[in-house]
Amino acid sequence: MKDFFTSESVTSGHPDKVCDQISDAVLDAYLSLDKNSRVACECSVTKNFVLVMGEITSSAKVDVESIVRKVIKDIGYVEEGVGFSYKDVEIKQILNKQSADIALGVDNSIESKNCTINCDVLDKIGAGDQGIMFGYACNETEELMPLPIMLAHKLCKKLEEVRKNKQLDYLRPDGKGQVTVEYENGEPKRIEAVVLSSQHNEKVTTKQLRLDLKKYVIDQIIPQELVDESTKFYINPTGRFEIGGPQGDSGLTGRKIIVDTYGGKCAHGGGAFSGKDPTKVDRSACYMARYICKNIVASGMAKECEIQLAYAIGVSKPVSVRVNTFNTGKLADTEIADVIMKEFDLRPAGIIEKLSLREPVYSKTSTYGHFGKNELPWEATDKTNDLKKYF
């Protein structure tokens, strides 16, 4: 049976991604000075304006405005007079301390409150909120990620590269990519369609831009063995894209949650990542779920794996663990769930310790996906031998 699946990605200059980068840069700044900082930092942008808001409790003192301007400059919004520039953008901050009610549950979980003897220190931290979190891995790519989202990320990253190295010096920071893959019997067969749109200045013609993006971006990334005479290419399909970034559209932290995860290939619990410290299981439990799924696939226990974790605020242990291997597992899904609970510590404190989540690594995640980057600790496959003993 033929089947099609599409995923999209965006460049660092997309308005929502500008916000994600600011939020994670603020988080990293606090964690670099105080590893126990509680941060829930969100951001919104529009024409010549940035709002930084949220709740932060920390012993650190951080110059948020300088961080904001540096992020915007590093992205490439340096051109004055186009509606958004690091030099003249207005910045407003509304930052408060974490709610005392939330802190009650995070600082002392139900398990630690009920424990009187031989208490486990990793039980102390409760989940920072209720919610459901998903992880996923499959054997379609060397990163153990779905092919459509990896190609979309690589397209957008290449688009940013040719802009920043001046190979295509008429490009501006905003851009999007999208890839449709045709599957046959569950395996990637060919590329059905590629969509690529980039902001640009007024000097370049649409014809030249389309020729350049095809040659210097698409042809460098899309595997030619998956392209045929029926593959469709849509490059700046509306023609012109001069007005972009926060001048053309407002942005908000956490509005690209499918881009950040698996491109829609698996379920999503709805929680965003950027700007949140690791006591927020919206973020840390999703990282742990990815770590588990990747090790399951890397070990050969399954070719594809999705995990759902669920938490209650103020409770350390998850209230449920569910596995779906899409009929590719060497054990029943319920058996794999039992293995997970034996082999992985799913308490927030255990997740933070195992994945070193107090370290300021989050700016690396705020563009081109939180998964599939081998330098991040939740991408390690160090548990494969432990899992192999079960099958």
Short mmCIF file of C-alpha atoms in Angstrom, two decimals:
data_model
loop_
_atom_site.label_atom_id
_atom_site.label_comp_id
_atom_site.label_asym_id
_atom_site.label_seq_id
_atom_site.Cartn_x
_atom_site.Cartn_y
_atom_site.Cartn_z
CA MET A 1 0.00 0.00 0.00
CA LYS A 2 1.20 3.50 -0.84
CA ASP A 3 1.04 6.13 1.86
CA PHE A 4 2.22 9.74 2.19
CA PHE A 5 3.51 11.65 5.20
CA THR A 6 4.50 15.32 5.40
CA SER A 7 6.50 17.25 8.00
CA GLU A 8 7.58 20.88 8.17
CA SER A 9 10.34 22.88 9.80
CA VAL A 10 11.17 26.59 10.08
CA THR A 11 14.35 28.65 10.20
CA SER A 12 15.71 30.47 13.23
CA GLY A 13 14.24 33.73 11.91
CA HIS A 14 10.64 32.51 12.00
CA PRO A 15 8.74 34.67 14.55
CA ASP A 16 7.81 31.73 16.80
CA LYS A 17 11.38 30.43 16.72
CA VAL A 18 12.73 33.87 17.64
CA CYS A 19 10.65 33.54 20.80
CA ASP A 20 11.80 29.99 21.53
CA GLN A 21 15.43 31.05 21.22
CA ILE A 22 14.98 34.01 23.55
CA SER A 23 13.18 31.87 26.13
CA ASP A 24 15.86 29.17 26.11
CA ALA A 25 18.71 31.70 26.16
CA VAL A 26 17.20 33.26 29.29
CA LEU A 27 16.83 29.79 30.84
CA ASP A 28 20.45 28.90 30.05
CA ALA A 29 21.68 32.18 31.52
CA TYR A 30 19.95 31.45 34.83
CA LEU A 31 21.06 27.80 34.96
CA SER A 32 24.68 28.76 34.24
CA LEU A 33 24.66 30.85 37.45
CA ASP A 34 22.19 28.89 39.59
CA LYS A 35 21.51 25.27 38.61
CA ASN A 36 18.42 25.17 40.82
CA SER A 37 16.73 28.08 39.08
CA ARG A 38 13.01 27.69 38.50
CA VAL A 39 12.25 29.21 35.13
CA ALA A 40 9.09 29.44 33.07
CA CYS A 41 10.01 32.13 30.57
CA GLU A 42 7.81 32.91 27.59
CA CYS A 43 8.19 35.50 24.90
CA SER A 44 6.08 37.25 22.30
CA VAL A 45 7.26 39.35 19.37
CA THR A 46 5.69 41.63 16.80
CA LYS A 47 6.92 44.55 14.72
CA ASN A 48 9.80 46.24 16.60
CA PHE A 49 8.61 44.83 19.93
CA VAL A 50 9.54 41.97 22.30
CA LEU A 51 7.66 40.99 25.44
CA VAL A 52 9.46 38.68 27.89
CA MET A 53 7.15 37.30 30.56
CA GLY A 54 6.81 34.47 33.03
CA GLU A 55 7.87 33.24 36.43
CA ILE A 56 11.49 32.97 37.56
CA THR A 57 12.81 32.09 41.01
CA SER A 58 16.61 32.14 41.23
CA SER A 59 19.56 33.48 43.20
CA ALA A 60 21.10 34.60 39.88
CA LYS A 61 20.91 38.09 38.44
CA VAL A 62 20.59 38.11 34.66
CA ASP A 63 20.57 40.98 32.17
CA VAL A 64 17.55 39.81 30.18
CA GLU A 65 17.56 42.75 27.77
CA SER A 66 21.14 42.08 26.69
CA ILE A 67 20.29 38.43 26.11
CA VAL A 68 17.31 39.36 23.95
CA ARG A 69 19.32 41.73 21.79
CA LYS A 70 22.14 39.20 21.35
CA VAL A 71 19.73 36.44 20.27
CA ILE A 72 18.10 38.72 17.71
CA LYS A 73 21.49 39.83 16.40
CA ASP A 74 22.80 36.25 16.15
CA ILE A 75 19.72 35.21 14.19
CA GLY A 76 20.49 37.94 11.67
CA TYR A 77 17.96 40.68 12.31
CA VAL A 78 20.58 43.40 11.97
CA GLU A 79 19.08 45.39 9.11
CA GLU A 80 17.48 48.62 10.34
CA GLY A 81 14.31 49.95 8.80
CA VAL A 82 12.70 46.58 8.02
CA GLY A 83 10.50 46.35 11.11
CA PHE A 84 12.66 44.24 13.46
CA SER A 85 16.28 44.88 14.43
CA TYR A 86 18.35 44.07 17.51
CA LYS A 87 19.40 47.71 17.77
CA ASP A 88 16.06 49.47 17.92
CA VAL A 89 13.53 46.85 19.04
CA GLU A 90 11.54 47.81 22.14
CA ILE A 91 11.82 45.25 24.97
CA LYS A 92 9.38 44.91 27.86
CA GLN A 93 9.82 42.51 30.78
CA ILE A 94 7.09 41.14 33.05
CA LEU A 95 8.78 38.52 35.23
CA ASN A 96 7.46 37.29 38.58
CA LYS A 97 8.44 34.51 41.00
CA GLN A 98 7.11 30.95 40.73
CA SER A 99 3.76 30.42 42.38
CA ALA A 100 4.15 29.26 45.98
CA ASP A 101 1.37 26.73 45.40
CA ILE A 102 3.28 25.10 42.53
CA ALA A 103 6.52 25.18 44.56
CA LEU A 104 4.81 23.19 47.34
CA GLY A 105 4.34 20.22 45.02
CA VAL A 106 7.70 20.47 43.28
CA ASP A 107 9.82 20.87 46.42
CA ASN A 108 8.09 18.11 48.39
CA SER A 109 6.34 15.36 46.51
CA ILE A 110 3.50 13.34 47.98
CA GLU A 111 5.89 10.38 48.29
CA SER A 112 8.40 12.38 50.36
CA LYS A 113 5.67 13.82 52.57
CA ASN A 114 4.41 10.33 53.35
CA CYS A 115 7.87 8.86 53.96
CA THR A 116 9.21 8.66 57.53
CA ILE A 117 12.13 6.22 57.28
CA ASN A 118 14.73 5.24 54.65
CA CYS A 119 13.40 7.91 52.30
CA ASP A 120 14.79 8.08 48.76
CA VAL A 121 16.18 11.50 47.94
CA LEU A 122 15.03 11.09 44.32
CA ASP A 123 11.44 10.94 45.57
CA LYS A 124 11.66 14.49 46.88
CA ILE A 125 10.87 16.41 43.69
CA GLY A 126 7.27 16.17 42.50
CA ALA A 127 6.13 16.77 38.95
CA GLY A 128 5.68 20.47 38.24
CA ASP A 129 2.32 19.90 36.57
CA GLN A 130 -0.10 17.24 35.49
CA GLY A 131 -0.05 16.16 31.88
CA ILE A 132 0.79 13.58 29.24
CA MET A 133 4.13 13.36 27.47
CA PHE A 134 5.19 11.32 24.45
CA GLY A 135 8.44 9.97 23.08
CA TYR A 136 9.18 8.29 19.78
CA ALA A 137 11.89 6.61 17.71
CA CYS A 138 12.00 4.61 14.48
CA ASN A 139 14.67 3.10 12.26
CA GLU A 140 14.04 5.26 9.16
CA THR A 141 17.20 7.37 9.59
CA GLU A 142 20.57 7.09 11.32
CA GLU A 143 19.26 9.50 13.96
CA LEU A 144 16.37 7.04 14.60
CA MET A 145 13.95 9.79 13.63
CA PRO A 146 11.22 9.98 10.96
CA LEU A 147 12.62 10.84 7.53
CA PRO A 148 10.20 13.72 6.69
CA ILE A 149 11.03 15.83 9.75
CA MET A 150 14.79 15.21 9.45
CA LEU A 151 14.79 16.33 5.81
CA ALA A 152 12.68 19.38 6.64
CA HIS A 153 15.09 20.36 9.44
CA LYS A 154 18.12 19.89 7.19
CA LEU A 155 16.55 21.99 4.43
CA CYS A 156 15.91 24.88 6.79
CA LYS A 157 19.31 24.60 8.41
CA LYS A 158 20.95 24.69 4.97
CA LEU A 159 18.82 27.70 4.06
CA GLU A 160 20.16 29.50 7.12
CA GLU A 161 23.72 28.44 6.29
CA VAL A 162 23.72 29.89 2.76
CA ARG A 163 22.26 33.11 4.17
CA LYS A 164 24.80 33.51 6.96
CA ASN A 165 27.85 32.61 4.87
CA LYS A 166 26.70 35.15 2.22
CA GLN A 167 26.48 32.53 -0.51
CA LEU A 168 22.99 33.92 -1.14
CA ASP A 169 23.37 37.37 0.37
CA TYR A 170 19.89 38.57 -0.60
CA LEU A 171 18.17 36.20 1.84
CA ARG A 172 16.62 37.40 5.09
CA PRO A 173 16.14 35.32 8.28
CA ASP A 174 12.55 34.05 8.00
CA GLY A 175 11.89 30.79 6.15
CA LYS A 176 10.05 27.46 6.06
CA GLY A 177 10.56 24.02 4.60
CA GLN A 178 8.29 21.03 4.13
CA VAL A 179 8.85 17.51 2.78
CA THR A 180 6.34 14.86 1.73
CA VAL A 181 7.63 11.28 1.66
CA GLU A 182 5.84 8.42 -0.06
CA TYR A 183 5.90 5.16 1.88
CA GLU A 184 5.36 1.67 0.55
CA ASN A 185 4.62 -1.08 3.07
CA GLY A 186 5.88 1.20 5.82
CA GLU A 187 9.23 1.99 4.19
CA PRO A 188 10.28 5.35 2.62
CA LYS A 189 10.00 4.92 -1.16
CA ARG A 190 10.43 8.36 -2.75
CA ILE A 191 10.01 12.10 -2.26
CA GLU A 192 6.59 13.27 -3.41
CA ALA A 193 6.97 17.03 -2.78
CA VAL A 194 9.36 19.64 -1.39
CA VAL A 195 8.21 23.10 -0.31
CA LEU A 196 10.75 25.82 0.51
CA SER A 197 10.04 29.48 1.20
CA SER A 198 12.57 32.11 2.17
CA GLN A 199 12.33 35.76 3.04
CA HIS A 200 14.49 37.94 0.75
CA ASN A 201 15.31 41.54 -0.06
CA GLU A 202 13.68 43.55 -2.83
CA LYS A 203 16.61 43.23 -5.27
CA VAL A 204 16.44 39.54 -6.23
CA THR A 205 14.02 38.31 -8.88
CA THR A 206 11.70 35.41 -8.13
CA LYS A 207 13.22 33.45 -11.02
CA GLN A 208 16.77 33.83 -9.69
CA LEU A 209 15.73 32.98 -6.14
CA ARG A 210 14.00 29.78 -7.26
CA LEU A 211 17.02 28.69 -9.29
CA ASP A 212 19.39 29.41 -6.40
CA LEU A 213 17.34 27.70 -3.70
CA LYS A 214 16.95 24.61 -5.86
CA LYS A 215 20.69 24.44 -6.58
CA TYR A 216 22.24 25.53 -3.28
CA VAL A 217 19.69 24.22 -0.78
CA ILE A 218 17.33 21.54 -2.07
CA ASP A 219 19.81 19.66 -4.28
CA GLN A 220 22.34 19.64 -1.43
CA ILE A 221 19.94 18.05 1.06
CA ILE A 222 17.28 15.93 -0.65
CA PRO A 223 18.63 12.42 -1.47
CA GLN A 224 18.66 12.19 -5.24
CA GLU A 225 17.86 8.49 -5.18
CA LEU A 226 14.46 9.40 -3.69
CA VAL A 227 13.70 11.99 -6.38
CA ASP A 228 12.02 11.10 -9.67
CA GLU A 229 10.28 12.84 -12.56
CA SER A 230 7.07 13.09 -10.55
CA THR A 231 8.63 14.84 -7.53
CA LYS A 232 7.18 18.33 -7.14
CA PHE A 233 9.17 21.38 -6.04
CA TYR A 234 7.43 24.49 -4.74
CA ILE A 235 9.91 27.32 -4.10
CA ASN A 236 8.47 30.57 -2.77
CA PRO A 237 5.15 29.54 -4.33
CA THR A 238 3.47 32.92 -3.73
CA GLY A 239 6.25 34.68 -5.65
CA ARG A 240 7.48 37.37 -3.24
CA PHE A 241 8.40 37.09 0.45
CA GLU A 242 10.00 40.42 1.34
CA ILE A 243 8.01 41.17 4.48
CA GLY A 244 8.72 38.47 7.06
CA GLY A 245 9.82 37.77 10.60
CA PRO A 246 8.07 39.65 13.41
CA GLN A 247 7.31 42.50 11.00
CA GLY A 248 5.05 40.21 8.97
CA ASP A 249 3.62 38.01 11.73
CA SER A 250 3.60 37.91 15.51
CA GLY A 251 5.46 35.14 17.30
CA LEU A 252 5.03 33.24 20.55
CA THR A 253 7.11 30.75 22.55
CA GLY A 254 5.95 27.17 22.19
CA ARG A 255 3.86 27.53 19.05
CA LYS A 256 5.97 25.10 17.00
CA ILE A 257 5.60 21.98 19.14
CA ILE A 258 5.27 19.62 16.18
CA VAL A 259 8.35 21.09 14.51
CA ASP A 260 10.15 20.66 17.85
CA THR A 261 9.28 16.96 18.16
CA TYR A 262 8.61 14.39 15.44
CA GLY A 263 6.87 16.31 12.68
CA GLY A 264 3.50 14.82 13.56
CA LYS A 265 4.65 11.20 13.24
CA CYS A 266 3.55 10.39 16.78
CA ALA A 267 1.08 11.73 19.32
CA HIS A 268 1.77 14.93 21.27
CA GLY A 269 0.65 15.79 24.78
CA GLY A 270 0.33 19.51 24.00
CA GLY A 271 3.04 20.90 26.28
CA ALA A 272 5.75 23.17 24.88
CA PHE A 273 9.43 22.96 25.83
CA SER A 274 11.31 26.24 25.45
CA GLY A 275 11.90 28.43 28.47
CA LYS A 276 11.04 25.73 31.02
CA ASP A 277 13.47 24.37 33.61
CA PRO A 278 13.65 20.56 34.01
CA THR A 279 11.27 20.34 36.98
CA LYS A 280 8.58 20.93 34.35
CA VAL A 281 7.78 17.42 33.12
CA ASP A 282 6.34 18.96 29.96
CA ARG A 283 9.97 19.15 28.95
CA SER A 284 12.02 16.68 30.98
CA ALA A 285 9.62 13.73 30.69
CA CYS A 286 9.45 14.17 26.91
CA TYR A 287 13.24 14.04 26.81
CA MET A 288 13.21 10.89 28.93
CA ALA A 289 10.54 9.31 26.73
CA ARG A 290 12.70 9.98 23.65
CA TYR A 291 15.73 8.50 25.43
CA ILE A 292 13.80 5.32 26.24
CA CYS A 293 12.33 4.96 22.74
CA LYS A 294 15.68 5.50 21.07
CA ASN A 295 17.31 2.83 23.21
CA ILE A 296 14.48 0.40 22.51
CA VAL A 297 14.88 0.85 18.75
CA ALA A 298 18.69 0.90 18.88
CA SER A 299 18.69 -2.33 20.88
CA GLY A 300 16.53 -4.11 18.31
CA MET A 301 13.64 -4.61 20.72
CA ALA A 302 11.38 -2.84 18.19
CA LYS A 303 11.66 -1.08 14.83
CA GLU A 304 9.33 1.70 15.94
CA CYS A 305 8.31 2.80 19.42
CA GLU A 306 6.03 5.40 20.96
CA ILE A 307 5.76 5.90 24.71
CA GLN A 308 3.20 7.87 26.70
CA LEU A 309 4.00 9.00 30.24
CA ALA A 310 1.44 10.69 32.49
CA TYR A 311 2.07 12.69 35.67
CA ALA A 312 0.11 14.34 38.47
CA ILE A 313 1.31 17.64 39.96
CA GLY A 314 3.23 17.15 43.17
CA VAL A 315 3.60 13.38 42.62
CA SER A 316 7.01 11.92 41.86
CA LYS A 317 6.19 8.70 40.02
CA PRO A 318 4.20 8.70 36.77
CA VAL A 319 0.59 7.64 37.06
CA SER A 320 0.84 5.58 33.86
CA VAL A 321 3.28 4.25 31.26
CA ARG A 322 2.00 3.09 27.87
CA VAL A 323 3.98 1.61 24.97
CA ASN A 324 3.06 1.21 21.29
CA THR A 325 5.53 -0.54 18.99
CA PHE A 326 3.08 -0.70 16.06
CA ASN A 327 3.40 -4.50 15.91
CA THR A 328 7.20 -4.32 15.48
CA GLY A 329 8.23 -5.34 19.01
CA LYS A 330 10.01 -8.55 19.98
CA LEU A 331 7.98 -8.47 23.20
CA ALA A 332 4.38 -7.52 23.82
CA ASP A 333 3.88 -3.79 24.38
CA THR A 334 2.72 -4.41 27.96
CA GLU A 335 5.87 -6.43 28.64
CA ILE A 336 8.03 -3.62 27.26
CA ALA A 337 6.23 -1.19 29.59
CA ASP A 338 7.18 -3.44 32.52
CA VAL A 339 10.80 -3.48 31.31
CA ILE A 340 10.82 0.33 31.13
CA MET A 341 9.63 0.66 34.71
CA LYS A 342 12.40 -1.70 35.84
CA GLU A 343 15.24 -0.17 33.83
CA PHE A 344 14.49 3.58 33.81
CA ASP A 345 13.88 6.00 36.67
CA LEU A 346 10.85 8.05 35.61
CA ARG A 347 10.72 10.34 38.64
CA PRO A 348 11.55 14.00 37.84
CA ALA A 349 14.66 13.97 40.05
CA GLY A 350 15.82 10.72 38.46
CA ILE A 351 15.28 12.11 34.96
CA ILE A 352 17.16 15.32 35.82
CA GLU A 353 20.08 13.35 37.25
CA LYS A 354 20.30 10.79 34.44
CA LEU A 355 20.10 13.32 31.60
CA SER A 356 22.11 16.13 33.31
CA LEU A 357 19.22 18.53 32.82
CA ARG A 358 20.56 21.18 35.22
CA GLU A 359 23.19 22.07 32.63
CA PRO A 360 22.62 25.06 30.31
CA VAL A 361 22.15 23.05 27.09
CA TYR A 362 18.75 24.32 26.07
CA SER A 363 19.73 26.92 23.49
CA LYS A 364 20.94 24.00 21.35
CA THR A 365 17.37 22.69 21.24
CA SER A 366 15.45 25.83 20.32
CA THR A 367 15.93 25.47 16.54
CA TYR A 368 15.74 22.48 14.17
CA GLY A 369 14.22 20.11 16.68
CA HIS A 370 14.86 18.87 20.20
CA PHE A 371 15.55 15.33 18.98
CA GLY A 372 17.93 13.71 16.51
CA LYS A 373 20.98 15.72 17.68
CA ASN A 374 23.56 13.27 18.97
CA GLU A 375 25.33 15.81 21.17
CA LEU A 376 22.31 16.03 23.50
CA PRO A 377 22.26 13.64 26.50
CA TRP A 378 18.80 12.20 25.79
CA GLU A 379 20.06 10.97 22.41
CA ALA A 380 22.51 8.52 24.00
CA THR A 381 22.02 4.79 23.39
CA ASP A 382 23.87 3.57 26.48
CA LYS A 383 21.02 1.34 27.69
CA THR A 384 20.87 -1.01 24.71
CA ASN A 385 22.79 -3.87 26.39
CA ASP A 386 20.55 -3.64 29.45
CA LEU A 387 17.51 -4.02 27.21
CA LYS A 388 18.87 -6.88 25.11
CA LYS A 389 18.85 -9.25 28.07
CA TYR A 390 15.03 -9.21 27.95
CA PHE A 391 14.84 -10.68 24.45
#
